[in-house]
mmCIF file with all atom_site columns, C-alpha atoms in Angstrom:
data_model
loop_
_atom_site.group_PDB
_atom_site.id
_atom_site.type_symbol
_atom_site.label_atom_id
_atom_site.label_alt_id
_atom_site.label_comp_id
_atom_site.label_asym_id
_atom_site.label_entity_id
_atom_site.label_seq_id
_atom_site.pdbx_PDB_ins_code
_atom_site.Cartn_x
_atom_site.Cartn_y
_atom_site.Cartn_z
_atom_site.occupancy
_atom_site.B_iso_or_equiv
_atom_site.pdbx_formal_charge
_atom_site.auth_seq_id
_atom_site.auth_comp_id
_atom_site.auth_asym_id
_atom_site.auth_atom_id
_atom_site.pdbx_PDB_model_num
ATOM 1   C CA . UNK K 1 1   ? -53.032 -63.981 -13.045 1.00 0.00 ? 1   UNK K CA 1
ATOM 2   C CA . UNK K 1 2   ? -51.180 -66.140 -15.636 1.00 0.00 ? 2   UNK K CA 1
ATOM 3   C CA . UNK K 1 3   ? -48.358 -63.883 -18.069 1.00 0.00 ? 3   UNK K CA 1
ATOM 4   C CA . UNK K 1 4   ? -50.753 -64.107 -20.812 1.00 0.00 ? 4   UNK K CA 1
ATOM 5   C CA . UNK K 1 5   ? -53.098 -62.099 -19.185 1.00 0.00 ? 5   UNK K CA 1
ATOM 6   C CA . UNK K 1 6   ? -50.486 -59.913 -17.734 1.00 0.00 ? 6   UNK K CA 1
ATOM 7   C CA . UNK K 1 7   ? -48.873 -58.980 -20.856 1.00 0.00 ? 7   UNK K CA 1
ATOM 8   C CA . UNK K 1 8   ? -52.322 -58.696 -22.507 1.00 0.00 ? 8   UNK K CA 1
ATOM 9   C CA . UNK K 1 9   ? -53.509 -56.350 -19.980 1.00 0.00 ? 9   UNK K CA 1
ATOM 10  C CA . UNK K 1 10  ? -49.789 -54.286 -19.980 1.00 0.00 ? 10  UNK K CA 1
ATOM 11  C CA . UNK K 1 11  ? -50.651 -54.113 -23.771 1.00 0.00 ? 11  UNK K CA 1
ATOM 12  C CA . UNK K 1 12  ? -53.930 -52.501 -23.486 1.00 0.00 ? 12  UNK K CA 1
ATOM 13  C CA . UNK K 1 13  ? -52.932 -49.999 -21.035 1.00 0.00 ? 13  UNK K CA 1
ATOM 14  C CA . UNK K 1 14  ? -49.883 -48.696 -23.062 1.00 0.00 ? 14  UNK K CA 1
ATOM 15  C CA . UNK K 1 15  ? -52.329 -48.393 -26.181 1.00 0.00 ? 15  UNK K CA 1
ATOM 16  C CA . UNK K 1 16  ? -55.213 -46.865 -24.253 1.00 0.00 ? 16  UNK K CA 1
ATOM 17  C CA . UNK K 1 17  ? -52.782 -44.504 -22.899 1.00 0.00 ? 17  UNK K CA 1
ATOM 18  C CA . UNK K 1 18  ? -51.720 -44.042 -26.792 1.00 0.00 ? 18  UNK K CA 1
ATOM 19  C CA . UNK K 1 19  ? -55.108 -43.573 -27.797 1.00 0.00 ? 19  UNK K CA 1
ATOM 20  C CA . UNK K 1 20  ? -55.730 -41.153 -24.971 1.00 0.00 ? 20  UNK K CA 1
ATOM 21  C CA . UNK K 1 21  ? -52.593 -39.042 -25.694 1.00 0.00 ? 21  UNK K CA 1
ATOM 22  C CA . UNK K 1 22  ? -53.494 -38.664 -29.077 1.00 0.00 ? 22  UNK K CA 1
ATOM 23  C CA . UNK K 1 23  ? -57.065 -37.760 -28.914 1.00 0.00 ? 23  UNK K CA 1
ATOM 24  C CA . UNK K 1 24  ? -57.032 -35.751 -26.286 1.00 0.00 ? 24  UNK K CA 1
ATOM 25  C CA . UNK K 1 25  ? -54.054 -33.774 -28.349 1.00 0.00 ? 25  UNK K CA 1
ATOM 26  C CA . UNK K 1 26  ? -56.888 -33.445 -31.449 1.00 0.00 ? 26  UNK K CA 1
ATOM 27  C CA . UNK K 1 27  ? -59.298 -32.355 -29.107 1.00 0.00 ? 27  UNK K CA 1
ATOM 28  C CA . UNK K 1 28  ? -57.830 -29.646 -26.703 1.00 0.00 ? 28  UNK K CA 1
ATOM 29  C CA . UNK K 1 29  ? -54.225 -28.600 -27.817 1.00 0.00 ? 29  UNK K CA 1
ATOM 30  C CA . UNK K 1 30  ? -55.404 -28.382 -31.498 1.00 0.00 ? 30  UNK K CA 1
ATOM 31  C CA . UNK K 1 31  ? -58.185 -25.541 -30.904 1.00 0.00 ? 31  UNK K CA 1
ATOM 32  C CA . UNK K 1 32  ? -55.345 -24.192 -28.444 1.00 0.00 ? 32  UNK K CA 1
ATOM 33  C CA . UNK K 1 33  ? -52.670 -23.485 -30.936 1.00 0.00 ? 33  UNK K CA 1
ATOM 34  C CA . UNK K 1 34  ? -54.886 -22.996 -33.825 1.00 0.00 ? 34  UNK K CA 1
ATOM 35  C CA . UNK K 1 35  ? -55.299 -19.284 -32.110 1.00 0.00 ? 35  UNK K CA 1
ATOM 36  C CA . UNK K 1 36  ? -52.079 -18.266 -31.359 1.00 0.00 ? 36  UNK K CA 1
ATOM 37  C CA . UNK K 1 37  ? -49.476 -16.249 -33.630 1.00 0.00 ? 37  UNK K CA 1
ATOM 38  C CA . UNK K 1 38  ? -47.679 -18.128 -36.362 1.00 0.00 ? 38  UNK K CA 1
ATOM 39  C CA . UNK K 1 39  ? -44.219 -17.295 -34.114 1.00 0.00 ? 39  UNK K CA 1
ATOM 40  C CA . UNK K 1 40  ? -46.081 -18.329 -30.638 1.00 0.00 ? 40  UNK K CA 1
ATOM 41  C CA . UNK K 1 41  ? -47.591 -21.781 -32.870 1.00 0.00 ? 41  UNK K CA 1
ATOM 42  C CA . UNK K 1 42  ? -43.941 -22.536 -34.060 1.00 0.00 ? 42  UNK K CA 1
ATOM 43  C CA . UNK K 1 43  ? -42.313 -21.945 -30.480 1.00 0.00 ? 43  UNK K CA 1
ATOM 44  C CA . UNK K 1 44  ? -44.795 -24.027 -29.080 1.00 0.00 ? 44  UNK K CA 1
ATOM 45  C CA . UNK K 1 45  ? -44.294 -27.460 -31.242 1.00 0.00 ? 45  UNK K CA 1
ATOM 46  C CA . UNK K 1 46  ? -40.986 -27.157 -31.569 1.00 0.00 ? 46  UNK K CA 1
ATOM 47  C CA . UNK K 1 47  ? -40.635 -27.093 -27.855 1.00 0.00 ? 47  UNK K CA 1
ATOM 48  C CA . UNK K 1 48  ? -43.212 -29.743 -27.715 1.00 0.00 ? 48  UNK K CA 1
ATOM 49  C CA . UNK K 1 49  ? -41.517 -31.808 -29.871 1.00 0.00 ? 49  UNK K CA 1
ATOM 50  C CA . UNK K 1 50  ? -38.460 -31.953 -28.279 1.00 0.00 ? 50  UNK K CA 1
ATOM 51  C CA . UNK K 1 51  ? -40.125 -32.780 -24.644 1.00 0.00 ? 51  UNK K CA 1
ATOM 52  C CA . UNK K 1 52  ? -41.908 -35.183 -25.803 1.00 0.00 ? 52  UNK K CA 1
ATOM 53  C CA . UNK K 1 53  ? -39.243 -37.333 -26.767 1.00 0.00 ? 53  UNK K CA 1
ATOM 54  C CA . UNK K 1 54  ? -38.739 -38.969 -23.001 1.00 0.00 ? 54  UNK K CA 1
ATOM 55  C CA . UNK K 1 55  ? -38.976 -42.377 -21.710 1.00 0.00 ? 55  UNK K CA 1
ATOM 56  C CA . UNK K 1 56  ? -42.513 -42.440 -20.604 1.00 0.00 ? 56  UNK K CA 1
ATOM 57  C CA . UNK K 1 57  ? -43.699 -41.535 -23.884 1.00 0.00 ? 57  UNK K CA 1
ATOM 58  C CA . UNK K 1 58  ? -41.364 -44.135 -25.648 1.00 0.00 ? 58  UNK K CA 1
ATOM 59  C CA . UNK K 1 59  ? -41.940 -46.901 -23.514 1.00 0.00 ? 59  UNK K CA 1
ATOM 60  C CA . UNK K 1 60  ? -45.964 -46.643 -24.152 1.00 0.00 ? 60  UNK K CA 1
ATOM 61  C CA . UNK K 1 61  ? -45.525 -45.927 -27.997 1.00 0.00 ? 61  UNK K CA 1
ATOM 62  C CA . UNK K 1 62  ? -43.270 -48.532 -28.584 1.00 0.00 ? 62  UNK K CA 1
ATOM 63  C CA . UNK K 1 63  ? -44.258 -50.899 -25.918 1.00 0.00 ? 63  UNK K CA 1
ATOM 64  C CA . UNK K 1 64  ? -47.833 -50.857 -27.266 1.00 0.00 ? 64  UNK K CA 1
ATOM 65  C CA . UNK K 1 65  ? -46.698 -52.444 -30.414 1.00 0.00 ? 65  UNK K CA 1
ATOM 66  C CA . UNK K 1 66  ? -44.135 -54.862 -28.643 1.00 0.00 ? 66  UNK K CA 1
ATOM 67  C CA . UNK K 1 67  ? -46.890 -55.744 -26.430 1.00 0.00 ? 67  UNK K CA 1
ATOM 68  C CA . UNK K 1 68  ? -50.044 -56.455 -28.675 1.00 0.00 ? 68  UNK K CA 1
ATOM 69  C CA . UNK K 1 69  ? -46.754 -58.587 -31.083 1.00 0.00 ? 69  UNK K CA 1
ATOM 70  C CA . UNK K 1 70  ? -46.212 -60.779 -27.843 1.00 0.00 ? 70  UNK K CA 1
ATOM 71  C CA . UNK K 1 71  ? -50.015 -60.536 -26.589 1.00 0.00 ? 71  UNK K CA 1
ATOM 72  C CA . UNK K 1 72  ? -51.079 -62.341 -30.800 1.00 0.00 ? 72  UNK K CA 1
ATOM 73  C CA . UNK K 1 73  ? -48.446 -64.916 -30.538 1.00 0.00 ? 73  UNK K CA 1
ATOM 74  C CA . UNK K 1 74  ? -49.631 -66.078 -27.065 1.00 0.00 ? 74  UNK K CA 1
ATOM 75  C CA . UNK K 1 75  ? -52.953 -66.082 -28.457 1.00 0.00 ? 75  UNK K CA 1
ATOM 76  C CA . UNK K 1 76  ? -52.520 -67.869 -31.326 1.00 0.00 ? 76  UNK K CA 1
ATOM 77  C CA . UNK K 1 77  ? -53.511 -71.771 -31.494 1.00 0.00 ? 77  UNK K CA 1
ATOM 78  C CA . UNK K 1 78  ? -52.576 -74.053 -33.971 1.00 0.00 ? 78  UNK K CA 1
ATOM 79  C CA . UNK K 1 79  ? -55.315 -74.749 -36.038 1.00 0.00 ? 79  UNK K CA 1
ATOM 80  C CA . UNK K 1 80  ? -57.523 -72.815 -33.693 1.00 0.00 ? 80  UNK K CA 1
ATOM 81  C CA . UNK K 1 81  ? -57.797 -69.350 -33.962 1.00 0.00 ? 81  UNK K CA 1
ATOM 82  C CA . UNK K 1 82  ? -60.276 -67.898 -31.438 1.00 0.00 ? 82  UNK K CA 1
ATOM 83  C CA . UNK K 1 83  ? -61.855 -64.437 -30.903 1.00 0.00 ? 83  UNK K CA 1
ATOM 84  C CA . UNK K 1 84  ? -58.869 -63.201 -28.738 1.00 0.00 ? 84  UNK K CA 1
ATOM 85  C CA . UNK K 1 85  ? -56.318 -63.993 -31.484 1.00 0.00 ? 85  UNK K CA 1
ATOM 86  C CA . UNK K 1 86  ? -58.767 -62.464 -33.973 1.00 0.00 ? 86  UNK K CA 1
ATOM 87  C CA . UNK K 1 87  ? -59.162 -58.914 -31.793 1.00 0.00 ? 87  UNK K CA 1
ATOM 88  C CA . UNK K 1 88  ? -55.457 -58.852 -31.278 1.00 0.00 ? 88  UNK K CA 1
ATOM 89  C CA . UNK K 1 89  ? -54.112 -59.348 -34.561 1.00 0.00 ? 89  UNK K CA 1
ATOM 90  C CA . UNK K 1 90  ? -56.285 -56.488 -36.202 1.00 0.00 ? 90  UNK K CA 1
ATOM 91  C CA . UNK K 1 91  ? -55.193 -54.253 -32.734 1.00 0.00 ? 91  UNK K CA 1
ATOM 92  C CA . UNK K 1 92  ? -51.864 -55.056 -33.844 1.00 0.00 ? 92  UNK K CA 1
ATOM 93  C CA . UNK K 1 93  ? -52.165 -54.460 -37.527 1.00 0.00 ? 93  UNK K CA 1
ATOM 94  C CA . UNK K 1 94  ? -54.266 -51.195 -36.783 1.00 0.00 ? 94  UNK K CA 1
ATOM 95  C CA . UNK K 1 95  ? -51.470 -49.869 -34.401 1.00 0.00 ? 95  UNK K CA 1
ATOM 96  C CA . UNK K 1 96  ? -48.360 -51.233 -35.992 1.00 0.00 ? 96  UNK K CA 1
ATOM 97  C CA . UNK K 1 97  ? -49.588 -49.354 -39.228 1.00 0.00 ? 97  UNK K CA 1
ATOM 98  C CA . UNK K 1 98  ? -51.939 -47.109 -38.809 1.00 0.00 ? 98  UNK K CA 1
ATOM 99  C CA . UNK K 1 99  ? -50.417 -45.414 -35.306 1.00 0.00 ? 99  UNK K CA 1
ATOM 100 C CA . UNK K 1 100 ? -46.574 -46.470 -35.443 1.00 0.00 ? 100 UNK K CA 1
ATOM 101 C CA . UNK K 1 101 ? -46.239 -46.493 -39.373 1.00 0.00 ? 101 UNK K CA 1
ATOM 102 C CA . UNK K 1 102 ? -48.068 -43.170 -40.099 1.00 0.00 ? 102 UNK K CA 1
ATOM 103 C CA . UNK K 1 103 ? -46.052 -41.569 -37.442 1.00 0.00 ? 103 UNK K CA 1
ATOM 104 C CA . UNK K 1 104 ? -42.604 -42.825 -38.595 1.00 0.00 ? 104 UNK K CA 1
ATOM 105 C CA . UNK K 1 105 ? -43.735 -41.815 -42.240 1.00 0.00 ? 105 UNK K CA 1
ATOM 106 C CA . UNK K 1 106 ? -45.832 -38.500 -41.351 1.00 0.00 ? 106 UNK K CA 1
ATOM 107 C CA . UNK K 1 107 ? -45.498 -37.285 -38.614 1.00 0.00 ? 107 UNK K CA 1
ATOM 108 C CA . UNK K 1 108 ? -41.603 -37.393 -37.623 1.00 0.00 ? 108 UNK K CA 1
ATOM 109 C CA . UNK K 1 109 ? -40.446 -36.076 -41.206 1.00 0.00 ? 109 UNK K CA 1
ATOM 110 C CA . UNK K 1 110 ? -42.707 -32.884 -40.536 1.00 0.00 ? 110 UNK K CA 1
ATOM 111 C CA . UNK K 1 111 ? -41.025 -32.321 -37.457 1.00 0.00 ? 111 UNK K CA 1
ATOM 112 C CA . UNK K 1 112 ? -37.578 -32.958 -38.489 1.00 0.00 ? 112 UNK K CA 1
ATOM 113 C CA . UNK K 1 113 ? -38.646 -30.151 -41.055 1.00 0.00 ? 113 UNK K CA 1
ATOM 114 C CA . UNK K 1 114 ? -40.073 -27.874 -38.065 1.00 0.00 ? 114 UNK K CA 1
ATOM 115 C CA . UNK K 1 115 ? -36.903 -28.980 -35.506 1.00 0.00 ? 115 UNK K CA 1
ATOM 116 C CA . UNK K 1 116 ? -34.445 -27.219 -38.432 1.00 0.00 ? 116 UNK K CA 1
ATOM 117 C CA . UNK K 1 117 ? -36.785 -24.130 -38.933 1.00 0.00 ? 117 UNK K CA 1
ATOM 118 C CA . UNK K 1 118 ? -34.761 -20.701 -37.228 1.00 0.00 ? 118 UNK K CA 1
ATOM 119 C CA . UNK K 1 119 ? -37.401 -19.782 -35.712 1.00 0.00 ? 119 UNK K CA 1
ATOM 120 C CA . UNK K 1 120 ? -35.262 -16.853 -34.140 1.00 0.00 ? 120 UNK K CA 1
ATOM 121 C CA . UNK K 1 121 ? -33.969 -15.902 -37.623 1.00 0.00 ? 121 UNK K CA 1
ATOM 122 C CA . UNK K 1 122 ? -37.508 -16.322 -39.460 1.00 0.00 ? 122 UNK K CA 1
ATOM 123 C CA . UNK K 1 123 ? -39.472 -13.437 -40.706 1.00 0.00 ? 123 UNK K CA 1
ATOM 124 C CA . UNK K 1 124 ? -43.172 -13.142 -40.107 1.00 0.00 ? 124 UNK K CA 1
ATOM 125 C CA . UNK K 1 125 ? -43.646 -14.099 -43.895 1.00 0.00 ? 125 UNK K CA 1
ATOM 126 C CA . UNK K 1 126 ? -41.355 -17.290 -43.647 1.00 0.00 ? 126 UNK K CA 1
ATOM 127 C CA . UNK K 1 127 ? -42.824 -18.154 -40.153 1.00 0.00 ? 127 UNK K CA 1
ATOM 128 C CA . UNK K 1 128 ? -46.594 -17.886 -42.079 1.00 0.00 ? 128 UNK K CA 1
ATOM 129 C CA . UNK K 1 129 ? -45.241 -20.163 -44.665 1.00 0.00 ? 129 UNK K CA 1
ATOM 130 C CA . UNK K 1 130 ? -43.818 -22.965 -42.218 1.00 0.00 ? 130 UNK K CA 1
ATOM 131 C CA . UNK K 1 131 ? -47.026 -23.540 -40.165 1.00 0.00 ? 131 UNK K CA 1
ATOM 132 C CA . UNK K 1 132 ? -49.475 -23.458 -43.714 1.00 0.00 ? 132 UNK K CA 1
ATOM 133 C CA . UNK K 1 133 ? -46.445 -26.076 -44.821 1.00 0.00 ? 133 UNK K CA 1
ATOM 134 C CA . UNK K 1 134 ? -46.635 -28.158 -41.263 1.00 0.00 ? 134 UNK K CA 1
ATOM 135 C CA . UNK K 1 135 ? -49.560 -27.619 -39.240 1.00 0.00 ? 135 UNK K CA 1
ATOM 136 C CA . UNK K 1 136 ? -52.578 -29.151 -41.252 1.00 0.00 ? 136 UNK K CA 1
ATOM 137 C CA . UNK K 1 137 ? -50.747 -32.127 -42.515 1.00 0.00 ? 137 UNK K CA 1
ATOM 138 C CA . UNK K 1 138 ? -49.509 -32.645 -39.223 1.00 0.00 ? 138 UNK K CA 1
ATOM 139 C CA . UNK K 1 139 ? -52.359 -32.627 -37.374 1.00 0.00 ? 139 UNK K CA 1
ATOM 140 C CA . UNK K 1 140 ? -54.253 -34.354 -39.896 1.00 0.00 ? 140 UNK K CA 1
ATOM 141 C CA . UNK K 1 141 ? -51.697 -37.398 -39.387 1.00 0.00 ? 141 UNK K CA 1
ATOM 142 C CA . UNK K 1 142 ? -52.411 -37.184 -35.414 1.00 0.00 ? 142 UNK K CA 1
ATOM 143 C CA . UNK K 1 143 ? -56.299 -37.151 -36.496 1.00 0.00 ? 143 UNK K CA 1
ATOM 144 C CA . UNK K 1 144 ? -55.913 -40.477 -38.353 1.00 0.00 ? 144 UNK K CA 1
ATOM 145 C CA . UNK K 1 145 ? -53.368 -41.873 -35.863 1.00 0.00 ? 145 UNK K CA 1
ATOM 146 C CA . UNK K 1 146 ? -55.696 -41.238 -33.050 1.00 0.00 ? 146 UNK K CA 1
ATOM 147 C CA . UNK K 1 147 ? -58.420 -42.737 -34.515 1.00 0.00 ? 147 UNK K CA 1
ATOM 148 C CA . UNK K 1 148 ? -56.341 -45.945 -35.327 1.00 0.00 ? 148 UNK K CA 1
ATOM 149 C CA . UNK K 1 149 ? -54.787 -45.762 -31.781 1.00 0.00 ? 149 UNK K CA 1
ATOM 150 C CA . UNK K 1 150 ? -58.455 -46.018 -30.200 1.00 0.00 ? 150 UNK K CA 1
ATOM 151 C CA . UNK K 1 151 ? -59.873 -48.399 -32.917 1.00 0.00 ? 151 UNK K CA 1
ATOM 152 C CA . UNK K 1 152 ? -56.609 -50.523 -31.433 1.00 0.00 ? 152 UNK K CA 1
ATOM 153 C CA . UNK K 1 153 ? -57.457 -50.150 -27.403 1.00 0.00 ? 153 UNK K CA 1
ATOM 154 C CA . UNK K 1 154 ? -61.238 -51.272 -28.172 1.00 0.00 ? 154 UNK K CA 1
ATOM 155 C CA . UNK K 1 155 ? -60.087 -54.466 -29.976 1.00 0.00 ? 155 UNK K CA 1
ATOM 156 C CA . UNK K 1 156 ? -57.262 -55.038 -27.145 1.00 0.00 ? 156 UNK K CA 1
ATOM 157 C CA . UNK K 1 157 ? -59.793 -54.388 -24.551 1.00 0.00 ? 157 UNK K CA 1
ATOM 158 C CA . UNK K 1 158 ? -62.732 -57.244 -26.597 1.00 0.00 ? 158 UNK K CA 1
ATOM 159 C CA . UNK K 1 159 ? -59.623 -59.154 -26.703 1.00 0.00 ? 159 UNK K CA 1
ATOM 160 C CA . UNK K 1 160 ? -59.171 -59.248 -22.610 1.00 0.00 ? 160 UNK K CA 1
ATOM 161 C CA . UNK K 1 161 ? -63.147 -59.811 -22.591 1.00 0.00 ? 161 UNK K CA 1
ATOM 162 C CA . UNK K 1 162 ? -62.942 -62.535 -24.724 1.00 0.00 ? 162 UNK K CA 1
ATOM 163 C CA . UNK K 1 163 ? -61.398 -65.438 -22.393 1.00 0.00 ? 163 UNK K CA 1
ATOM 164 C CA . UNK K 1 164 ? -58.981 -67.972 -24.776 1.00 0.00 ? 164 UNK K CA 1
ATOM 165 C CA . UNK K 1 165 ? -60.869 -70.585 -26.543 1.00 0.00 ? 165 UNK K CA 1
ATOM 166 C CA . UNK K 1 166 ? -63.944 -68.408 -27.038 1.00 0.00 ? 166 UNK K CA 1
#
C-alpha cells in the first residue's frame, strides 16, 4: 500500500472515529443526562470534561484534521483536480470548520464556563441556572459538530473509493 493510501486511510479512521464519538454522544449520553438532577448533570460533565482531555481523544481530533490537510495535498494535481481531491478538500473544509472550529469557538468556552462553576458551593437555584445557561447550547454545538464530523467520514471514505485520476 503506497503512503498516500496509508495516510488517506489513517485519516478516515480518526474522523470516523470523530464522527462516531460525537453521534453516539447526541444519541445515548444526551437522553442520559437530560434526566438526572441539575447537581448530578453538572457533576457529570464537569467530570467528563476533564477525562476527556487524554491522548487518545487528542490524537483522533486533531489528527483527523492533520490527516485529511496531508491526505488534499497528496491528492492534488496540477491542473488536474480529480474526484479524490474534490471529496477531500470539502472533508477537510467540513471538519476543519464545522467539527474543529465550532468546538474551539462553542464548545470549549462553555466548558471553561462549567470547569469554574463551584459546584460544591452552588445552591440548587444557581446549579438550575448553570445547566439552562450550558446544557442546550452545548449540546446543540455537539449536534451540529456531529453532523459535520459524519458529513466529513462519508466524503473521506468516497475519497478512498475513488482511486487517483478518477
Amino acid at each position: 500500500m503506497e503512503r498516500q493510501n496509508i495516510l488517506l486511510s489513517l485519516a478516515t479512521i480518526c474522523t470516523g472515529l470523530m464522527a462516531g464519538l460525537f453521534f453516539s454522544w447526541s444519541c445515548s449520553v444526551v437522553p442520559g443526562l437530560a434526566k438526572v438532577t441539575d447537581s448530578n448533570y453538572l457533576a457529570a460533565m464537569q467530570s467528563i470534561n476533564r477525562e476527556i482531555q487524554n491522548a487518545y481523544f487528542f490524537s483522533c481530533f486533531f489528527g483527523a484534521l492533520v490527516l485529511l490537510v496531508i491526505s488534499t495535498f497528496m491528492a492534488w494535481q496540477p491542473g488536474h483536480h480529480d474526484f479524490r481531491f474534490w471529496c477531500l478538500l470539502a472533508a477537510t473544509l467540513i471538519y476543519a470548520f464545522g467539527v474543529m472550529g465550532l468546538t474551539i469557538a462553542g464548545n470549549v468556552p462553555l466548558n471553561d464556563l462549567l470547569e469554574n462553576f463551584d459546584l460544591k458551593n452552588a445552591s440548587p437555584e444557581s446549579m438550575a441556572a448553570m445547566r439552562l445557561k450550558f446544557e442546550s447550547p452545548w449540546n446543540n454545538f455537539n449536534l451540529i459538530r456531529a453532523i459535520g464530523a459524519v458529513v466529513s467520514f462519508v466524503l473521506a471514505l468516497l475519497s478512498c473509493l475513488g482511486a487517483p485520476g478518477r
